[in-house]
Amino acid sequence: MDHHQQPQPQQQQQQQREAQSEHSGNSAPPQQQEQQEQQEQPAQRVHTPRASVTDMHTKRSFACGIDIGGTLCKICYFEPFEQEDDPEDWREFRRKAQALIQDELTYGETGRRDTHLEFESIRLGGRILFMRFETRKMDDFLEAIRSMHLLEDHEHILCCTGGGARKYKKPIYDLFHIELPHTDELECLVDGINFVLHHPSPQLFQVSHEQMCPDGTAVRSYLSLDEQKSIFPYLLVNIGSGVSILKVNEDGQNERVGGSSLGGATFFGLASLLTGCKSFDEALALAGEGEASGVDLLVGDIYGGDYEEYGLSADIVAASLGKLVRPKDREHARPCDLARGLLDAITNNVGQLALLHAQTHDVCHVVFAGNFLRSNCISMMRLSYALEFWSKGVQRALFLKHEGYFGAVGAMLHILRDDTHGECS
Ligand SMILES: Nc1ncnc2c1ncn2[C@@H]1O[C@H](COP(=O)(O)OP(=O)(O)OP(=O)(O)O)[C@@H](O)[C@H]1O
Ligand SMILES: CC(C)(CO)[C@@H](O)C(=O)NCCC(=O)O
């Protein structure tokens, strides 16, 4: 987002609100718009959780939440602390699961175990572990589970979420002859975040947009535990393959107020095409070496200087990646500049949407989640600067230590939720 441009005037916000309600919170109109327009538009849905994660009853059990997303599959595994009187089948399951978790082969070329994110929860009475791999490797993962006979008699500890929970329902049934429970991805996301916000360890942080750590990571300042619990209501901007924007209230009640189809997969997909990079991390590293001005069309490129009348200085981006319309510039574009231009374009767009929705819904705290921000200090710094500058310090960007794992955390909580105690508020 270019900081010299003026924030959107009220009138534009109103138009945006109207457009948004027409498309039920979607930024891009559906493909079969004509057909849909003839049908009645659904009202905005407010989701109320069954029981707040902060005071729900939990049971002692193993639990595995799997969030099967458009790009990445995230796993959150809960292992209860060992007790002397644990039944033998628990001991056996623990051994098998540990063998699978510790085996490098389990993760394949795209998989990782994020040991730095593991933590113990006294409240749940166990340890929480995190793993991820690319969703395109789902078949290999299912085969690993099958060959270990891990699910036999233990399918009740598994809960899937994400779009893939529906997509893989049949393949899972065909392989294991079981129907795994699945639950809504955005409800899981909100549940997962609200759980960690109330966990007694720092989760939420701001980043400095002025300086970086010597190792190239963002300078983080964590909120205090009291502050972390007091950010409600907040705007949740989840940047996964696509972008979902939700307003979340203290009790976990939430509403999807918007979204964008220009998200993490747009960046990674186009960066792969334009630069030949092979991984998300490589795309980020390239972007870190590049200059967006090598590919962006600036106001100065069009005006030959400032556009003073409307306060647009020469160095403002007039059109992201806009220089690429010129054959000569296209020929000489460096891969690193292309990656940077693309990264900035996607980030700016999310930042502008986030701010607009925060202002429209009158919330100050904008919490960014999703794996697009994993190790992505360029985008975090940019979002942070943009929100602060544009809102004159009213809105602030906050980030989460557990990045894109919250859907999986929410699915894990779904297993641990003990409904035999009835509903609690
Ligand atoms: N190792 C990685 N491999 C691929 N993409 C990655 C990786 N690490 C981070 N990313 C980025 O994270 C995005 C996926 O984020 P996330 O896991 O939160 O979403 P998702 O659940 O796959 O998508 P959606 O929720 O839209 O279905 C990718 O599109 C990419 O931009
Ligand atoms: C479709 C989901 C919810 C899948 O996680 C996500 O990718 C998303 O919010 N995409 C953006 C859709 C839109 O609002 O244009």
Short mmCIF file of C-alpha atoms and ligand atoms in Angstrom, two decimals:
data_model
loop_
_atom_site.label_atom_id
_atom_site.label_comp_id
_atom_site.label_asym_id
_atom_site.label_seq_id
_atom_site.Cartn_x
_atom_site.Cartn_y
_atom_site.Cartn_z
CA MET A 1 0.00 0.00 0.00
CA ASP A 2 1.49 3.28 -0.90
CA HIS A 3 1.54 5.55 2.06
CA HIS A 4 1.15 8.82 0.13
CA GLN A 5 -2.25 7.97 -1.24
CA GLN A 6 -5.31 9.18 0.60
CA PRO A 7 -7.53 6.74 2.53
CA GLN A 8 -10.77 5.77 0.83
CA PRO A 9 -13.45 8.45 1.28
CA GLN A 10 -16.73 7.63 3.05
CA GLN A 11 -18.66 7.45 -0.20
CA GLN A 12 -16.39 4.73 -1.55
CA GLN A 13 -16.72 2.83 1.71
CA GLN A 14 -20.48 2.90 1.34
CA GLN A 15 -20.25 1.61 -2.24
CA GLN A 16 -17.94 -1.14 -1.03
CA ARG A 17 -20.44 -2.07 1.72
CA GLU A 18 -23.24 -2.33 -0.82
CA ALA A 19 -21.16 -4.38 -3.26
CA GLN A 20 -20.09 -6.61 -0.43
CA SER A 21 -23.56 -7.40 0.81
CA GLU A 22 -24.57 -8.23 -2.77
CA HIS A 23 -21.90 -10.91 -2.91
CA SER A 24 -22.28 -12.20 0.64
CA GLY A 25 -18.85 -11.01 1.66
CA ASN A 26 -17.04 -12.22 -1.45
CA SER A 27 -14.74 -9.84 -3.25
CA ALA A 28 -15.03 -11.47 -6.65
CA PRO A 29 -18.47 -12.12 -8.09
CA PRO A 30 -19.26 -15.80 -8.51
CA GLN A 31 -18.72 -17.23 -11.98
CA GLN A 32 -22.36 -17.92 -12.62
CA GLN A 33 -23.39 -14.51 -11.50
CA GLU A 34 -26.44 -14.21 -13.75
CA GLN A 35 -27.94 -17.41 -12.44
CA GLN A 36 -27.19 -16.47 -8.89
CA GLU A 37 -28.66 -13.01 -9.18
CA GLN A 38 -32.01 -14.57 -9.91
CA GLN A 39 -31.84 -16.49 -6.65
CA GLU A 40 -32.35 -14.86 -3.31
CA GLN A 41 -29.11 -13.75 -1.67
CA PRO A 42 -28.40 -15.36 1.70
CA ALA A 43 -28.33 -13.05 4.70
CA GLN A 44 -24.95 -12.47 6.40
CA ARG A 45 -24.44 -15.39 8.75
CA VAL A 46 -23.33 -14.88 12.29
CA HIS A 47 -21.70 -17.98 13.76
CA THR A 48 -22.12 -18.63 17.44
CA PRO A 49 -19.86 -21.27 18.98
CA ARG A 50 -21.46 -24.17 20.85
CA ALA A 51 -19.41 -23.33 23.92
CA SER A 52 -16.71 -20.76 24.43
CA VAL A 53 -13.26 -22.40 24.22
CA THR A 54 -12.29 -20.51 27.33
CA ASP A 55 -14.66 -22.35 29.62
CA MET A 56 -15.52 -25.55 27.79
CA HIS A 57 -15.18 -28.90 29.54
CA THR A 58 -12.52 -31.16 28.12
CA LYS A 59 -11.87 -34.86 28.37
CA ARG A 60 -8.57 -36.73 28.66
CA SER A 61 -7.79 -38.19 25.25
CA PHE A 62 -5.35 -38.14 22.37
CA ALA A 63 -6.56 -35.73 19.71
CA CYS A 64 -5.47 -34.94 16.19
CA GLY A 65 -6.84 -31.96 14.26
CA ILE A 66 -6.12 -31.93 10.53
CA ASP A 67 -6.76 -28.81 8.47
CA ILE A 68 -6.69 -29.80 4.80
CA GLY A 69 -6.33 -26.49 2.97
CA GLY A 70 -6.06 -25.49 -0.67
CA THR A 71 -2.24 -25.46 -0.50
CA LEU A 72 -1.11 -26.87 2.84
CA CYS A 73 -2.32 -29.58 5.18
CA LYS A 74 -1.72 -28.69 8.83
CA ILE A 75 -1.75 -31.17 11.71
CA CYS A 76 -2.13 -30.38 15.37
CA TYR A 77 -1.55 -33.41 17.59
CA PHE A 78 -2.38 -33.48 21.28
CA GLU A 79 -0.73 -36.05 23.49
CA PRO A 80 -1.95 -36.28 27.10
CA PHE A 81 0.77 -36.38 29.76
CA GLU A 82 1.65 -39.98 30.54
CA GLN A 83 0.08 -41.51 33.66
CA GLU A 84 0.93 -44.76 35.41
CA ASP A 85 -2.56 -46.15 35.04
CA ASP A 86 -2.83 -45.45 31.29
CA PRO A 87 -4.42 -48.47 29.58
CA GLU A 88 -2.23 -50.65 27.39
CA ASP A 89 -3.90 -49.55 24.12
CA TRP A 90 -3.02 -45.94 25.01
CA ARG A 91 0.61 -46.92 25.53
CA GLU A 92 0.69 -48.69 22.20
CA PHE A 93 -0.94 -45.76 20.40
CA ARG A 94 1.53 -43.35 21.99
CA ARG A 95 4.47 -45.45 20.78
CA LYS A 96 3.13 -45.74 17.23
CA ALA A 97 2.24 -42.06 16.98
CA GLN A 98 5.67 -41.03 18.29
CA ALA A 99 7.37 -43.31 15.77
CA LEU A 100 5.40 -41.68 12.97
CA ILE A 101 6.05 -38.15 14.24
CA GLN A 102 9.77 -38.69 14.71
CA ASP A 103 10.34 -40.47 11.43
CA GLU A 104 11.78 -38.02 8.89
CA LEU A 105 10.18 -40.04 6.10
CA THR A 106 6.72 -39.12 7.38
CA TYR A 107 7.16 -35.56 6.17
CA GLY A 108 8.44 -36.27 2.66
CA GLU A 109 9.98 -33.52 0.61
CA THR A 110 7.30 -30.89 1.38
CA GLY A 111 6.64 -31.76 5.02
CA ARG A 112 7.91 -30.23 8.24
CA ARG A 113 7.48 -30.72 11.94
CA ASP A 114 7.52 -27.28 13.58
CA THR A 115 9.18 -28.21 16.87
CA HIS A 116 9.71 -24.53 17.78
CA LEU A 117 5.91 -24.12 18.06
CA GLU A 118 5.24 -27.08 20.39
CA PHE A 119 3.94 -26.29 23.84
CA GLU A 120 2.38 -27.84 26.93
CA SER A 121 -1.12 -27.00 28.08
CA ILE A 122 -1.70 -27.55 31.77
CA ARG A 123 -5.40 -26.89 31.25
CA LEU A 124 -5.71 -29.66 28.65
CA GLY A 125 -3.17 -31.82 30.48
CA GLY A 126 -0.78 -32.57 27.65
CA ARG A 127 1.58 -31.47 24.90
CA ILE A 128 0.61 -29.99 21.52
CA LEU A 129 2.68 -30.70 18.40
CA PHE A 130 2.54 -29.20 14.90
CA MET A 131 3.23 -30.68 11.48
CA ARG A 132 2.49 -29.61 7.89
CA PHE A 133 2.92 -30.77 4.30
CA GLU A 134 1.62 -29.75 0.90
CA THR A 135 -1.97 -30.89 0.33
CA ARG A 136 -0.94 -32.42 -3.02
CA LYS A 137 0.90 -35.04 -0.90
CA MET A 138 -2.28 -36.07 0.90
CA ASP A 139 -2.31 -39.54 -0.66
CA ASP A 140 1.21 -40.29 0.66
CA PHE A 141 0.15 -39.17 4.14
CA LEU A 142 -2.95 -41.37 4.13
CA GLU A 143 -0.82 -44.30 2.99
CA ALA A 144 1.65 -43.72 5.88
CA ILE A 145 -1.22 -43.79 8.39
CA ARG A 146 -2.65 -46.91 6.78
CA SER A 147 0.65 -48.79 6.80
CA MET A 148 1.12 -48.01 10.52
CA HIS A 149 -2.42 -49.23 11.32
CA LEU A 150 -2.68 -46.04 13.35
CA LEU A 151 -6.38 -45.51 12.93
CA GLU A 152 -7.54 -48.97 13.87
CA ASP A 153 -9.83 -48.45 16.88
CA HIS A 154 -8.65 -44.84 17.15
CA GLU A 155 -10.56 -42.96 14.47
CA HIS A 156 -12.48 -41.10 17.18
CA ILE A 157 -9.34 -39.08 18.03
CA LEU A 158 -9.22 -37.52 14.57
CA CYS A 159 -11.12 -34.48 13.32
CA CYS A 160 -10.66 -32.91 9.90
CA THR A 161 -11.39 -29.39 8.78
CA GLY A 162 -10.65 -27.17 5.76
CA GLY A 163 -12.12 -27.60 2.29
CA GLY A 164 -10.17 -30.85 1.94
CA ALA A 165 -12.13 -32.42 4.79
CA ARG A 166 -15.00 -32.63 2.32
CA LYS A 167 -12.88 -33.34 -0.73
CA TYR A 168 -11.05 -36.26 0.90
CA LYS A 169 -14.07 -37.70 2.67
CA LYS A 170 -14.57 -40.38 0.03
CA PRO A 171 -10.87 -41.32 -0.47
CA ILE A 172 -10.57 -41.65 3.31
CA TYR A 173 -13.69 -43.79 3.44
CA ASP A 174 -12.42 -45.97 0.59
CA LEU A 175 -9.08 -46.49 2.33
CA PHE A 176 -10.12 -46.91 5.96
CA HIS A 177 -13.84 -47.68 5.76
CA ILE A 178 -14.52 -44.98 8.31
CA GLU A 179 -16.20 -41.62 8.19
CA LEU A 180 -13.96 -39.15 9.92
CA PRO A 181 -15.73 -36.37 11.77
CA HIS A 182 -15.21 -33.01 10.17
CA THR A 183 -16.04 -29.52 11.23
CA ASP A 184 -16.22 -26.03 9.73
CA GLU A 185 -12.87 -24.44 8.85
CA LEU A 186 -13.61 -20.84 9.85
CA GLU A 187 -15.22 -21.88 13.14
CA CYS A 188 -12.12 -23.99 13.86
CA LEU A 189 -9.91 -21.04 12.96
CA VAL A 190 -11.68 -18.74 15.40
CA ASP A 191 -11.78 -21.42 18.13
CA GLY A 192 -8.08 -22.13 17.68
CA ILE A 193 -7.09 -18.46 17.90
CA ASN A 194 -9.28 -17.75 20.90
CA PHE A 195 -7.83 -20.78 22.68
CA VAL A 196 -4.23 -19.61 22.27
CA LEU A 197 -5.12 -16.01 23.15
CA HIS A 198 -6.28 -17.29 26.54
CA HIS A 199 -3.33 -19.63 26.96
CA PRO A 200 -0.78 -18.21 29.42
CA SER A 201 2.05 -17.70 26.94
CA PRO A 202 2.76 -14.88 24.51
CA GLN A 203 1.07 -15.38 21.16
CA LEU A 204 0.24 -11.99 19.67
CA PHE A 205 2.92 -9.62 18.48
CA GLN A 206 3.46 -6.43 16.57
CA VAL A 207 6.37 -5.97 14.19
CA SER A 208 8.60 -2.97 13.81
CA HIS A 209 8.48 -1.54 10.33
CA GLU A 210 11.66 0.42 10.85
CA GLN A 211 14.21 -2.24 11.59
CA MET A 212 14.91 -5.93 11.02
CA CYS A 213 16.86 -8.44 13.08
CA PRO A 214 20.41 -9.15 11.84
CA ASP A 215 19.20 -12.59 10.64
CA GLY A 216 16.64 -10.91 8.36
CA THR A 217 13.59 -11.71 10.50
CA ALA A 218 11.12 -9.12 11.74
CA VAL A 219 11.62 -7.45 15.14
CA ARG A 220 8.69 -8.72 17.20
CA SER A 221 7.23 -7.17 20.33
CA TYR A 222 4.82 -9.49 22.08
CA LEU A 223 1.70 -8.14 23.81
CA SER A 224 1.35 -8.85 27.52
CA LEU A 225 -0.96 -11.71 28.49
CA ASP A 226 -3.54 -9.21 29.73
CA GLU A 227 -3.43 -7.22 26.49
CA GLN A 228 -3.64 -10.41 24.46
CA LYS A 229 -6.93 -11.34 26.12
CA SER A 230 -8.38 -7.87 25.60
CA ILE A 231 -8.26 -7.38 21.85
CA PHE A 232 -11.94 -8.23 21.30
CA PRO A 233 -13.72 -7.46 19.06
CA TYR A 234 -11.06 -7.92 16.40
CA LEU A 235 -10.84 -8.26 12.65
CA LEU A 236 -9.31 -11.56 11.62
CA VAL A 237 -7.60 -11.57 8.25
CA ASN A 238 -6.63 -15.10 7.30
CA ILE A 239 -4.22 -15.17 4.35
CA GLY A 240 -4.14 -18.76 3.14
CA SER A 241 -4.51 -19.78 -0.49
CA GLY A 242 -7.26 -17.16 -0.60
CA VAL A 243 -8.16 -14.53 1.98
CA SER A 244 -11.03 -14.64 4.48
CA ILE A 245 -11.90 -11.66 6.65
CA LEU A 246 -13.97 -12.15 9.81
CA LYS A 247 -15.17 -9.98 12.64
CA VAL A 248 -14.75 -11.86 15.93
CA ASN A 249 -16.38 -11.04 19.24
CA GLU A 250 -15.21 -12.06 22.72
CA ASP A 251 -17.51 -15.06 22.98
CA GLY A 252 -16.18 -16.43 19.69
CA GLN A 253 -19.26 -15.29 17.80
CA ASN A 254 -18.08 -14.38 14.32
CA GLU A 255 -19.13 -13.21 10.92
CA ARG A 256 -17.28 -13.49 7.60
CA VAL A 257 -17.39 -9.90 6.42
CA GLY A 258 -15.24 -10.22 3.32
CA GLY A 259 -12.51 -11.97 1.44
CA SER A 260 -10.27 -11.91 -1.58
CA SER A 261 -9.26 -14.43 -4.20
CA LEU A 262 -5.86 -12.73 -4.41
CA GLY A 263 -4.02 -14.58 -1.66
CA GLY A 264 -1.06 -16.76 -0.82
CA ALA A 265 -1.64 -19.19 -3.67
CA THR A 266 -1.81 -16.28 -6.13
CA PHE A 267 1.60 -15.15 -4.95
CA PHE A 268 3.20 -18.58 -4.87
CA GLY A 269 1.56 -19.71 -8.12
CA LEU A 270 2.49 -16.62 -10.12
CA ALA A 271 5.95 -16.38 -8.56
CA SER A 272 6.60 -19.99 -9.64
CA LEU A 273 5.46 -19.21 -13.15
CA LEU A 274 7.36 -15.93 -13.50
CA THR A 275 10.62 -16.88 -11.80
CA GLY A 276 10.81 -20.67 -11.90
CA CYS A 277 11.19 -20.81 -8.11
CA LYS A 278 10.49 -24.22 -6.62
CA SER A 279 9.27 -23.41 -3.13
CA PHE A 280 7.48 -20.70 -1.18
CA ASP A 281 10.65 -20.03 0.80
CA GLU A 282 12.64 -19.60 -2.41
CA ALA A 283 10.02 -17.16 -3.71
CA LEU A 284 10.31 -15.14 -0.49
CA ALA A 285 14.11 -15.17 -0.61
CA LEU A 286 14.02 -13.91 -4.20
CA ALA A 287 11.56 -11.17 -3.25
CA GLY A 288 13.93 -10.12 -0.48
CA GLU A 289 16.67 -9.45 -3.04
CA GLY A 290 14.43 -7.54 -5.46
CA GLU A 291 13.05 -4.04 -5.95
CA ALA A 292 9.40 -3.65 -6.91
CA SER A 293 10.24 -0.41 -8.73
CA GLY A 294 11.93 -2.54 -11.40
CA VAL A 295 8.53 -3.84 -12.51
CA ASP A 296 5.96 -1.45 -11.03
CA LEU A 297 4.77 1.49 -13.06
CA LEU A 298 5.27 4.60 -10.94
CA VAL A 299 3.42 7.90 -11.04
CA GLY A 300 6.74 9.39 -12.20
CA ASP A 301 6.84 6.97 -15.15
CA ILE A 302 3.51 8.35 -16.30
CA TYR A 303 3.77 12.02 -15.29
CA GLY A 304 7.52 12.48 -15.59
CA GLY A 305 7.38 13.75 -11.99
CA ASP A 306 4.86 14.35 -9.21
CA TYR A 307 1.12 14.54 -9.82
CA GLU A 308 0.90 17.47 -7.42
CA GLU A 309 -2.75 18.41 -7.88
CA TYR A 310 -3.86 15.20 -6.20
CA GLY A 311 -0.91 14.73 -3.89
CA LEU A 312 0.62 11.77 -5.71
CA SER A 313 4.38 11.98 -5.70
CA ALA A 314 6.55 10.53 -8.46
CA ASP A 315 7.60 7.47 -6.43
CA ILE A 316 4.05 6.23 -5.79
CA VAL A 317 3.08 2.98 -7.51
CA ALA A 318 0.56 3.80 -10.23
CA ALA A 319 0.12 0.17 -11.34
CA SER A 320 1.65 -2.88 -9.68
CA LEU A 321 3.75 -4.84 -12.20
CA GLY A 322 2.60 -2.25 -14.75
CA LYS A 323 6.02 -1.87 -16.41
CA LEU A 324 5.57 -5.38 -17.80
CA VAL A 325 3.27 -4.08 -20.54
CA ARG A 326 6.38 -2.65 -22.18
CA PRO A 327 8.22 -5.35 -24.18
CA LYS A 328 11.67 -3.94 -23.28
CA ASP A 329 10.96 -3.82 -19.55
CA ARG A 330 9.43 -7.26 -19.73
CA GLU A 331 12.56 -8.61 -21.41
CA HIS A 332 14.87 -7.16 -18.80
CA ALA A 333 12.77 -7.80 -15.72
CA ARG A 334 14.87 -9.56 -13.06
CA PRO A 335 13.26 -12.59 -11.38
CA CYS A 336 13.87 -11.04 -7.97
CA ASP A 337 12.08 -7.81 -8.99
CA LEU A 338 9.16 -9.85 -10.33
CA ALA A 339 8.89 -11.78 -7.06
CA ARG A 340 9.07 -8.57 -5.02
CA GLY A 341 6.55 -6.73 -7.20
CA LEU A 342 4.14 -9.62 -6.88
CA LEU A 343 4.62 -9.96 -3.14
CA ASP A 344 4.04 -6.24 -2.62
CA ALA A 345 0.98 -6.23 -4.88
CA ILE A 346 -0.73 -9.09 -3.00
CA THR A 347 0.24 -7.65 0.37
CA ASN A 348 -0.97 -4.15 -0.50
CA ASN A 349 -4.29 -5.46 -1.67
CA VAL A 350 -4.86 -7.44 1.53
CA GLY A 351 -3.75 -4.44 3.60
CA GLN A 352 -6.21 -2.11 1.88
CA LEU A 353 -9.07 -4.57 2.29
CA ALA A 354 -8.16 -5.15 5.92
CA LEU A 355 -8.15 -1.47 6.72
CA LEU A 356 -11.38 -0.80 4.89
CA HIS A 357 -13.15 -3.62 6.72
CA ALA A 358 -11.68 -2.57 10.07
CA GLN A 359 -13.01 0.96 9.54
CA THR A 360 -16.36 -0.22 8.25
CA HIS A 361 -16.83 -2.53 11.24
CA ASP A 362 -15.28 -0.11 13.71
CA VAL A 363 -12.57 -2.39 15.12
CA CYS A 364 -9.06 -1.34 16.12
CA HIS A 365 -7.22 -4.64 16.27
CA VAL A 366 -6.51 -6.37 12.98
CA VAL A 367 -5.12 -9.86 13.51
CA PHE A 368 -3.39 -11.47 10.53
CA ALA A 369 -3.17 -15.26 10.36
CA GLY A 370 -2.44 -17.88 7.69
CA ASN A 371 0.70 -19.38 6.24
CA PHE A 372 1.26 -16.63 3.65
CA LEU A 373 2.86 -14.77 6.55
CA ARG A 374 5.04 -17.72 7.61
CA SER A 375 8.62 -16.39 7.67
CA ASN A 376 7.35 -13.51 5.55
CA CYS A 377 8.73 -10.48 7.26
CA ILE A 378 8.46 -8.30 4.14
CA SER A 379 4.65 -8.59 4.15
CA MET A 380 4.35 -8.32 7.94
CA MET A 381 6.37 -5.10 7.99
CA ARG A 382 4.42 -3.69 5.07
CA LEU A 383 1.02 -4.51 6.58
CA SER A 384 2.11 -3.09 9.88
CA TYR A 385 3.33 0.17 8.36
CA ALA A 386 0.35 0.54 6.05
CA LEU A 387 -2.25 0.07 8.79
CA GLU A 388 -0.56 2.43 11.19
CA PHE A 389 0.06 5.12 8.60
CA TRP A 390 -3.30 4.97 6.92
CA SER A 391 -5.34 4.85 10.07
CA LYS A 392 -3.11 7.42 11.79
CA GLY A 393 -2.49 4.89 14.54
CA VAL A 394 -6.15 4.01 15.16
CA GLN A 395 -5.91 0.49 13.71
CA ARG A 396 -2.94 -1.74 14.41
CA ALA A 397 -1.70 -4.92 12.78
CA LEU A 398 -1.13 -7.90 15.03
CA PHE A 399 0.41 -11.23 14.12
CA LEU A 400 0.28 -14.70 15.61
CA LYS A 401 3.17 -16.93 16.63
CA HIS A 402 1.38 -20.09 15.42
CA GLU A 403 0.80 -18.57 11.97
CA GLY A 404 -1.37 -20.94 9.94
CA TYR A 405 -2.08 -23.67 12.49
CA PHE A 406 -5.27 -22.37 14.09
CA GLY A 407 -7.74 -24.33 11.99
CA ALA A 408 -5.92 -27.51 13.04
CA VAL A 409 -5.92 -26.36 16.69
CA GLY A 410 -9.68 -25.77 16.49
CA ALA A 411 -10.23 -29.24 15.01
CA MET A 412 -8.14 -30.76 17.82
CA LEU A 413 -10.25 -28.90 20.40
CA HIS A 414 -13.33 -30.34 18.76
CA ILE A 415 -12.14 -33.81 19.83
CA LEU A 416 -11.23 -32.73 23.36
CA ARG A 417 -14.52 -30.92 23.95
CA ASP A 418 -16.45 -33.01 26.45
CA ASP A 419 -20.13 -32.67 25.59
CA THR A 420 -21.22 -35.04 28.36
CA HIS A 421 -21.05 -32.00 30.64
CA GLY A 422 -23.70 -30.29 28.55
CA GLU A 423 -23.44 -26.82 27.11
CA CYS A 424 -21.69 -24.09 28.98
CA SER A 425 -21.71 -20.41 28.19
N1 LIG B 1 5.87 -24.62 2.58
C1 LIG B 1 4.94 -23.96 1.89
N2 LIG B 1 4.46 -24.49 0.75
C2 LIG B 1 3.50 -23.84 0.03
N3 LIG B 1 2.98 -22.66 0.41
C3 LIG B 1 3.40 -22.09 1.54
C4 LIG B 1 4.40 -22.73 2.35
N4 LIG B 1 4.62 -21.96 3.43
C5 LIG B 1 3.81 -20.90 3.33
N5 LIG B 1 3.07 -20.95 2.19
C6 LIG B 1 2.10 -19.92 1.80
O1 LIG B 1 0.93 -20.17 2.56
C7 LIG B 1 -0.22 -20.30 1.73
C8 LIG B 1 -1.18 -21.33 2.31
O2 LIG B 1 -1.58 -20.88 3.59
P1 LIG B 1 -2.55 -21.71 4.52
O3 LIG B 1 -1.95 -23.01 4.84
O4 LIG B 1 -2.89 -20.80 5.66
O5 LIG B 1 -3.81 -21.85 3.58
P2 LIG B 1 -4.61 -23.12 3.03
O6 LIG B 1 -5.35 -23.70 4.18
O7 LIG B 1 -3.73 -24.00 2.24
O8 LIG B 1 -5.61 -22.38 2.04
P3 LIG B 1 -7.19 -22.13 2.16
O9 LIG B 1 -7.50 -21.88 3.63
O10 LIG B 1 -7.44 -20.91 1.34
O11 LIG B 1 -7.81 -23.40 1.68
C9 LIG B 1 0.34 -20.67 0.37
O12 LIG B 1 -0.53 -20.29 -0.67
C10 LIG B 1 1.65 -19.91 0.35
O13 LIG B 1 1.45 -18.57 -0.02
C1 LIG B 2 -12.46 -20.58 0.07
C2 LIG B 2 -11.65 -20.40 1.34
C3 LIG B 2 -12.60 -20.05 2.49
C4 LIG B 2 -10.98 -21.76 1.63
O1 LIG B 2 -10.21 -21.69 2.79
C5 LIG B 2 -10.56 -19.33 1.17
O2 LIG B 2 -9.64 -19.73 0.20
C6 LIG B 2 -11.10 -17.95 0.83
O3 LIG B 2 -11.63 -17.28 1.68
N1 LIG B 2 -10.98 -17.49 -0.46
C7 LIG B 2 -11.41 -16.17 -0.89
C8 LIG B 2 -12.82 -16.24 -1.47
C9 LIG B 2 -13.38 -14.82 -1.72
O4 LIG B 2 -13.95 -14.23 -0.79
O5 LIG B 2 -13.17 -14.30 -2.80
#
